[in-house]
Amino acid sequence: MGVAALMTQSDDVKATVEWAEQFQGNYRLMTAAEKAEARARLERRYSAQYSKKVTVDTSEALPGVLMGYALNIRKCIGCRRCVNACVEENNQSRGKNPGERIEWIQVLRMERGEFSKEKMNEGYPEGLGIQVGGNAYTPAGQVLEGQYHYEPALVPEKDATYMPIACMQCEKPPCVKVCPVRTTYREADGPVVIDYNWCIGCRMCMGACPYWARRINLTTPVLPKAEMNPVTHYLGNRPRMRGVVEKCHWCLQRTRQGRYPACVEVCPVGARKFGNLLDPQSEVSLILARKNVFRLKAELNTFPKFFYFYD
């Protein structure tokens, strides 16, 4: 369509815009004028596509800010309001067919349990001479292997605990190291972002991420016009294409305007906190100084800026 439009000098806005997008440079290497041009192109196309005025923010990293996130693991009730708010805020695909539903946040439901000395010699299965540990077939503590498609009538459930996970915004992100086209990188204020136009869908970043935080659009994203959030950021929640990878970016369209991420705002128990790690009086800094804090898979030395804590 784009080639045809170019060859015929067509006035078809959609065709010429798509053609221009194919040849735009990597976002990090664009001049200010090129960024402004790309922004205007996208705003025209999205506004026409979704029948509403769509804005594409290009705000740069905030000086003196290093974003950080903290989550009180004991307060989470597994309601998954954060998941739904994230989908709505960040224009994630919400179709019903396989591959059409994308969620950046996963809330793992894990059974509570304990190791029991009394079960040590029970073994399983009995009578066959095959012995395994007596605790092997009952819940034995909280591990990072849980359900995330649970649908209880009420939460929190008895004998269950919940572990939300998403992109950890690593200081040394493995996903950045493996990207062959340098489409993903860490911004100066902390979040790891993706230039969707340069993503080739090779999924090497997905394989490198130890936190299962990245998603690929295997199909054309399903985003109804009425549900599309028109307030977007170029490196954030603007609509994605088929075949590109996406992930949490701490709601750049919000946080660079002084707002909380959507998941923080919607949490009914106040389990989620967000702030500037360089400000010793920020909510997150005070939590790091005073609470019991841990990071997932700290032994991998990826240095997440997503911290878990408990009172």
Tab-separated table of C-alpha atoms in Angstrom:
chain	number	residue	atom	x	y	z
A	1	MET	CA	0.000	0.000	0.000
A	2	GLY	CA	2.803	2.367	0.928
A	3	VAL	CA	4.772	1.567	-2.224
A	4	ALA	CA	1.693	2.058	-4.345
A	5	ALA	CA	1.012	5.384	-2.708
A	6	LEU	CA	4.564	6.546	-3.319
A	7	MET	CA	4.587	5.406	-6.924
A	8	THR	CA	1.269	7.014	-7.697
A	9	GLN	CA	1.770	10.132	-5.566
A	10	SER	CA	-1.394	9.141	-3.707
A	11	ASP	CA	-3.069	11.449	-1.197
A	12	ASP	CA	-4.050	8.450	0.923
A	13	VAL	CA	-2.985	9.588	4.402
A	14	LYS	CA	-2.782	6.100	5.923
A	15	ALA	CA	-0.668	4.747	3.089
A	16	THR	CA	1.810	7.617	3.028
A	17	VAL	CA	2.118	7.652	6.808
A	18	GLU	CA	2.871	3.937	6.924
A	19	TRP	CA	5.447	4.370	4.183
A	20	ALA	CA	7.154	7.126	6.174
A	21	GLU	CA	7.173	4.972	9.294
A	22	GLN	CA	8.996	2.205	7.493
A	23	PHE	CA	11.924	4.519	6.881
A	24	GLN	CA	12.111	6.432	10.135
A	25	GLY	CA	15.312	6.079	12.146
A	26	ASN	CA	15.896	4.532	15.519
A	27	TYR	CA	14.192	6.761	18.077
A	28	ARG	CA	17.382	7.261	20.078
A	29	LEU	CA	19.195	8.577	17.022
A	30	MET	CA	16.466	10.926	15.809
A	31	THR	CA	16.984	14.672	15.909
A	32	ALA	CA	14.424	16.818	17.716
A	33	ALA	CA	12.901	17.743	14.358
A	34	GLU	CA	12.628	14.085	13.321
A	35	LYS	CA	10.960	13.202	16.615
A	36	ALA	CA	8.453	15.983	16.161
A	37	GLU	CA	7.746	14.758	12.628
A	38	ALA	CA	7.286	11.160	13.804
A	39	ARG	CA	5.034	12.290	16.609
A	40	ALA	CA	2.811	14.302	14.277
A	41	ARG	CA	2.621	11.358	11.840
A	42	LEU	CA	1.524	8.975	14.552
A	43	GLU	CA	-1.011	11.364	16.046
A	44	ARG	CA	-2.621	11.795	12.624
A	45	ARG	CA	-2.752	8.081	11.978
A	46	TYR	CA	-3.979	7.035	15.423
A	47	SER	CA	-6.602	9.781	15.504
A	48	ALA	CA	-7.970	8.603	12.173
A	49	GLN	CA	-7.726	4.917	13.104
A	50	TYR	CA	-9.473	5.212	16.478
A	51	SER	CA	-11.846	8.079	15.644
A	52	LYS	CA	-10.704	10.257	18.540
A	53	LYS	CA	-7.971	12.791	19.196
A	54	VAL	CA	-4.868	10.823	20.139
A	55	THR	CA	-1.741	12.426	21.610
A	56	VAL	CA	1.742	10.904	21.513
A	57	ASP	CA	3.991	12.301	24.233
A	58	THR	CA	7.731	12.390	23.606
A	59	SER	CA	8.817	13.686	27.023
A	60	GLU	CA	12.433	12.831	27.754
A	61	ALA	CA	13.819	11.341	30.963
A	62	LEU	CA	13.407	13.620	33.947
A	63	PRO	CA	16.663	15.075	35.310
A	64	GLY	CA	17.616	13.961	38.819
A	65	VAL	CA	15.119	11.093	38.779
A	66	LEU	CA	15.677	7.351	38.997
A	67	MET	CA	12.326	5.630	39.169
A	68	GLY	CA	11.829	2.843	41.689
A	69	TYR	CA	8.950	0.568	42.697
A	70	ALA	CA	8.154	-1.260	45.910
A	71	LEU	CA	5.447	-3.828	46.655
A	72	ASN	CA	4.293	-4.985	50.076
A	73	ILE	CA	4.071	-8.718	49.583
A	74	ARG	CA	1.982	-9.206	52.700
A	75	LYS	CA	-0.718	-6.752	51.665
A	76	CYS	CA	-1.505	-8.079	48.182
A	77	ILE	CA	-4.929	-9.772	48.194
A	78	GLY	CA	-4.772	-11.189	44.665
A	79	CYS	CA	-7.671	-9.106	43.327
A	80	ARG	CA	-5.818	-8.410	40.056
A	81	ARG	CA	-7.231	-4.904	39.706
A	82	CYS	CA	-3.667	-3.916	38.820
A	83	VAL	CA	-3.695	-6.333	35.882
A	84	ASN	CA	-6.925	-4.926	34.462
A	85	ALA	CA	-5.932	-1.303	35.045
A	86	CYS	CA	-2.633	-1.944	33.268
A	87	VAL	CA	-4.404	-3.481	30.251
A	88	GLU	CA	-6.764	-0.510	29.959
A	89	GLU	CA	-4.162	2.189	30.554
A	90	ASN	CA	-1.526	0.751	28.258
A	91	ASN	CA	-3.660	-0.282	25.284
A	92	GLN	CA	-2.829	-3.958	25.517
A	93	SER	CA	-4.503	-6.437	23.187
A	94	ARG	CA	-7.706	-7.837	24.694
A	95	GLY	CA	-9.077	-10.358	22.229
A	96	LYS	CA	-10.565	-13.715	23.183
A	97	ASN	CA	-8.710	-15.959	20.749
A	98	PRO	CA	-5.349	-17.554	21.572
A	99	GLY	CA	-2.542	-15.021	21.412
A	100	GLU	CA	-4.842	-12.012	21.422
A	101	ARG	CA	-4.853	-11.364	25.176
A	102	ILE	CA	-1.764	-9.654	26.556
A	103	GLU	CA	-1.154	-8.818	30.216
A	104	TRP	CA	2.087	-7.314	31.442
A	105	ILE	CA	1.411	-8.019	35.126
A	106	GLN	CA	1.036	-11.576	36.364
A	107	VAL	CA	-0.277	-12.191	39.880
A	108	LEU	CA	0.837	-15.643	40.959
A	109	ARG	CA	-1.409	-17.526	43.329
A	110	MET	CA	0.630	-19.816	45.552
A	111	GLU	CA	-0.444	-22.323	48.116
A	112	ARG	CA	0.738	-21.881	51.629
A	113	GLY	CA	2.382	-24.883	53.174
A	114	GLU	CA	5.174	-26.145	55.322
A	115	PHE	CA	7.700	-28.905	55.533
A	116	SER	CA	6.587	-31.560	57.991
A	117	LYS	CA	8.957	-33.810	59.867
A	118	GLU	CA	6.179	-36.370	60.312
A	119	LYS	CA	5.921	-36.917	56.545
A	120	MET	CA	9.593	-37.535	55.983
A	121	ASN	CA	9.289	-41.328	55.793
A	122	GLU	CA	5.881	-41.647	54.131
A	123	GLY	CA	7.077	-41.912	50.506
A	124	TYR	CA	4.962	-42.156	47.331
A	125	PRO	CA	3.571	-44.191	45.690
A	126	GLU	CA	3.188	-46.750	48.365
A	127	GLY	CA	3.824	-50.376	47.629
A	128	LEU	CA	5.803	-49.945	44.410
A	129	GLY	CA	9.179	-49.583	45.956
A	130	ILE	CA	9.588	-46.096	44.539
A	131	GLN	CA	10.243	-43.657	47.275
A	132	VAL	CA	10.222	-39.891	47.037
A	133	GLY	CA	10.235	-37.295	49.767
A	134	GLY	CA	7.190	-37.420	51.987
A	135	ASN	CA	6.519	-33.716	51.501
A	136	ALA	CA	6.662	-33.844	47.715
A	137	TYR	CA	2.912	-34.050	47.036
A	138	THR	CA	1.616	-31.458	49.474
A	139	PRO	CA	2.124	-27.709	49.589
A	140	ALA	CA	5.545	-27.130	51.071
A	141	GLY	CA	6.202	-23.446	51.432
A	142	GLN	CA	5.843	-20.588	48.998
A	143	VAL	CA	7.741	-20.962	45.776
A	144	LEU	CA	7.766	-19.012	42.514
A	145	GLU	CA	5.588	-21.546	40.760
A	146	GLY	CA	1.957	-20.599	40.901
A	147	GLN	CA	-1.267	-20.099	38.991
A	148	TYR	CA	-2.047	-16.791	37.366
A	149	HIS	CA	-5.359	-17.775	35.719
A	150	TYR	CA	-7.156	-18.332	38.993
A	151	GLU	CA	-10.801	-17.254	39.257
A	152	PRO	CA	-12.024	-17.500	42.857
A	153	ALA	CA	-15.346	-16.040	43.916
A	154	LEU	CA	-13.642	-14.087	46.665
A	155	VAL	CA	-10.110	-12.972	47.418
A	156	PRO	CA	-7.982	-13.304	49.394
A	157	GLU	CA	-8.437	-17.066	49.547
A	158	LYS	CA	-7.764	-19.151	52.592
A	159	ASP	CA	-4.398	-20.894	52.403
A	160	ALA	CA	-3.250	-18.805	49.438
A	161	THR	CA	-0.759	-16.016	49.037
A	162	TYR	CA	-0.110	-13.795	46.044
A	163	MET	CA	3.008	-12.670	44.236
A	164	PRO	CA	2.609	-9.979	41.540
A	165	ILE	CA	5.428	-9.842	38.996
A	166	ALA	CA	6.126	-7.664	35.966
A	167	CYS	CA	9.165	-6.061	34.358
A	168	MET	CA	11.738	-5.430	37.077
A	169	GLN	CA	13.347	-2.525	35.141
A	170	CYS	CA	16.805	-3.973	35.792
A	171	GLU	CA	19.811	-1.713	36.088
A	172	LYS	CA	21.728	-4.342	34.111
A	173	PRO	CA	18.960	-5.762	31.913
A	174	PRO	CA	19.793	-9.004	30.070
A	175	CYS	CA	17.145	-8.156	27.467
A	176	VAL	CA	19.132	-5.114	26.387
A	177	LYS	CA	22.349	-7.077	26.018
A	178	VAL	CA	20.861	-9.627	23.634
A	179	CYS	CA	18.799	-7.347	21.378
A	180	PRO	CA	20.423	-7.607	17.918
A	181	VAL	CA	18.924	-4.353	16.613
A	182	ARG	CA	19.289	-2.262	19.771
A	183	THR	CA	15.578	-1.558	19.867
A	184	THR	CA	15.361	-1.989	23.634
A	185	TYR	CA	17.360	0.079	26.048
A	186	ARG	CA	17.342	1.618	29.491
A	187	GLU	CA	16.236	5.230	29.806
A	188	ALA	CA	18.241	7.621	32.002
A	189	ASP	CA	15.434	7.827	34.570
A	190	GLY	CA	15.240	4.053	34.928
A	191	PRO	CA	12.636	2.256	32.813
A	192	VAL	CA	13.718	-0.174	30.096
A	193	VAL	CA	11.835	0.743	26.929
A	194	ILE	CA	11.236	-0.556	23.411
A	195	ASP	CA	11.193	1.326	20.119
A	196	TYR	CA	8.383	-0.695	18.550
A	197	ASN	CA	9.208	0.442	15.032
A	198	TRP	CA	12.631	-1.162	15.228
A	199	CYS	CA	11.627	-4.428	16.913
A	200	ILE	CA	12.070	-7.400	14.559
A	201	GLY	CA	10.207	-9.861	16.788
A	202	CYS	CA	13.153	-12.236	17.198
A	203	ARG	CA	12.154	-12.820	20.856
A	204	MET	CA	15.742	-13.030	22.078
A	205	CYS	CA	14.800	-10.517	24.784
A	206	MET	CA	11.998	-12.816	25.936
A	207	GLY	CA	14.426	-15.692	26.281
A	208	ALA	CA	16.945	-13.573	28.150
A	209	CYS	CA	14.494	-12.088	30.663
A	210	PRO	CA	14.606	-14.093	33.902
A	211	TYR	CA	11.306	-12.577	35.076
A	212	TRP	CA	8.964	-13.618	32.231
A	213	ALA	CA	8.103	-9.969	31.728
A	214	ARG	CA	7.961	-9.554	27.965
A	215	ARG	CA	5.081	-10.358	25.601
A	216	ILE	CA	4.947	-10.652	21.831
A	217	ASN	CA	2.013	-9.775	19.612
A	218	LEU	CA	1.600	-12.998	17.676
A	219	THR	CA	-1.543	-11.622	16.063
A	220	THR	CA	-2.721	-8.141	15.161
A	221	PRO	CA	-3.571	-6.562	18.545
A	222	VAL	CA	-7.272	-6.344	19.366
A	223	LEU	CA	-7.927	-2.829	20.650
A	224	PRO	CA	-11.526	-1.593	20.258
A	225	LYS	CA	-11.835	2.078	19.346
A	226	ALA	CA	-14.007	2.879	22.340
A	227	GLU	CA	-11.508	1.328	24.768
A	228	MET	CA	-8.358	2.875	23.315
A	229	ASN	CA	-6.576	5.224	25.757
A	230	PRO	CA	-5.777	8.303	23.633
A	231	VAL	CA	-3.116	9.649	26.015
A	232	THR	CA	0.022	7.836	24.896
A	233	HIS	CA	3.815	8.017	24.947
A	234	TYR	CA	6.034	7.086	22.003
A	235	LEU	CA	8.075	4.635	24.124
A	236	GLY	CA	5.097	3.578	26.201
A	237	ASN	CA	1.470	2.747	25.550
A	238	ARG	CA	1.005	3.785	21.940
A	239	PRO	CA	-0.692	1.025	19.897
A	240	ARG	CA	1.632	-1.801	18.922
A	241	MET	CA	1.880	-3.781	15.705
A	242	ARG	CA	1.758	-7.496	15.010
A	243	GLY	CA	5.093	-9.203	15.564
A	244	VAL	CA	6.618	-6.800	18.094
A	245	VAL	CA	7.501	-7.340	21.731
A	246	GLU	CA	6.111	-5.173	24.515
A	247	LYS	CA	6.359	-4.881	28.299
A	248	CYS	CA	5.771	-2.685	31.337
A	249	HIS	CA	7.425	0.742	31.216
A	250	TRP	CA	5.980	2.127	34.462
A	251	CYS	CA	3.361	4.133	32.546
A	252	LEU	CA	5.734	6.698	31.027
A	253	GLN	CA	2.737	8.666	29.785
A	254	ARG	CA	1.832	9.180	33.437
A	255	THR	CA	5.012	9.100	35.475
A	256	ARG	CA	6.848	11.663	33.374
A	257	GLN	CA	3.935	13.987	34.069
A	258	GLY	CA	4.175	13.535	37.834
A	259	ARG	CA	1.514	10.854	38.192
A	260	TYR	CA	1.601	7.332	39.624
A	261	PRO	CA	1.488	4.267	37.359
A	262	ALA	CA	-2.061	2.989	36.879
A	263	CYS	CA	-1.397	-0.153	38.952
A	264	VAL	CA	-0.312	1.956	41.934
A	265	GLU	CA	-3.389	4.167	41.733
A	266	VAL	CA	-5.847	1.302	41.523
A	267	CYS	CA	-4.453	-0.971	44.253
A	268	PRO	CA	-7.211	-1.122	46.916
A	269	VAL	CA	-4.886	-2.040	49.780
A	270	GLY	CA	-2.011	0.346	49.044
A	271	ALA	CA	0.451	-2.482	48.511
A	272	ARG	CA	2.191	-0.722	45.611
A	273	LYS	CA	4.524	2.241	46.039
A	274	PHE	CA	6.398	4.307	43.482
A	275	GLY	CA	8.915	7.123	43.637
A	276	ASN	CA	12.345	8.581	43.021
A	277	LEU	CA	15.204	6.457	44.332
A	278	LEU	CA	17.494	9.494	44.313
A	279	ASP	CA	15.229	11.385	46.719
A	280	PRO	CA	15.897	10.119	50.284
A	281	GLN	CA	12.462	11.350	51.367
A	282	SER	CA	10.486	9.624	48.626
A	283	GLU	CA	8.080	6.867	49.597
A	284	VAL	CA	10.226	4.204	47.964
A	285	SER	CA	13.479	5.419	49.518
A	286	LEU	CA	11.938	5.418	52.988
A	287	ILE	CA	10.693	1.859	52.456
A	288	LEU	CA	14.145	0.705	51.375
A	289	ALA	CA	15.653	2.311	54.475
A	290	ARG	CA	13.159	0.987	57.017
A	291	LYS	CA	11.510	-2.222	55.813
A	292	ASN	CA	12.548	-5.791	55.173
A	293	VAL	CA	13.311	-5.699	51.465
A	294	PHE	CA	14.270	-8.285	48.866
A	295	ARG	CA	14.608	-8.512	45.085
A	296	LEU	CA	13.652	-11.435	42.898
A	297	LYS	CA	16.545	-13.562	41.676
A	298	ALA	CA	19.095	-11.182	43.174
A	299	GLU	CA	21.765	-13.770	42.540
A	300	LEU	CA	21.593	-13.014	38.796
A	301	ASN	CA	23.017	-9.519	39.381
A	302	THR	CA	20.475	-7.820	37.152
A	303	PHE	CA	19.818	-5.284	39.953
A	304	PRO	CA	16.037	-4.782	39.599
A	305	LYS	CA	14.555	-1.440	40.606
A	306	PHE	CA	11.411	-3.343	41.619
A	307	PHE	CA	11.602	-4.212	45.316
A	308	TYR	CA	9.420	-6.476	47.458
A	309	PHE	CA	9.037	-5.715	51.130
A	310	TYR	CA	7.134	-6.797	54.216
A	311	ASP	CA	6.451	-5.237	57.597
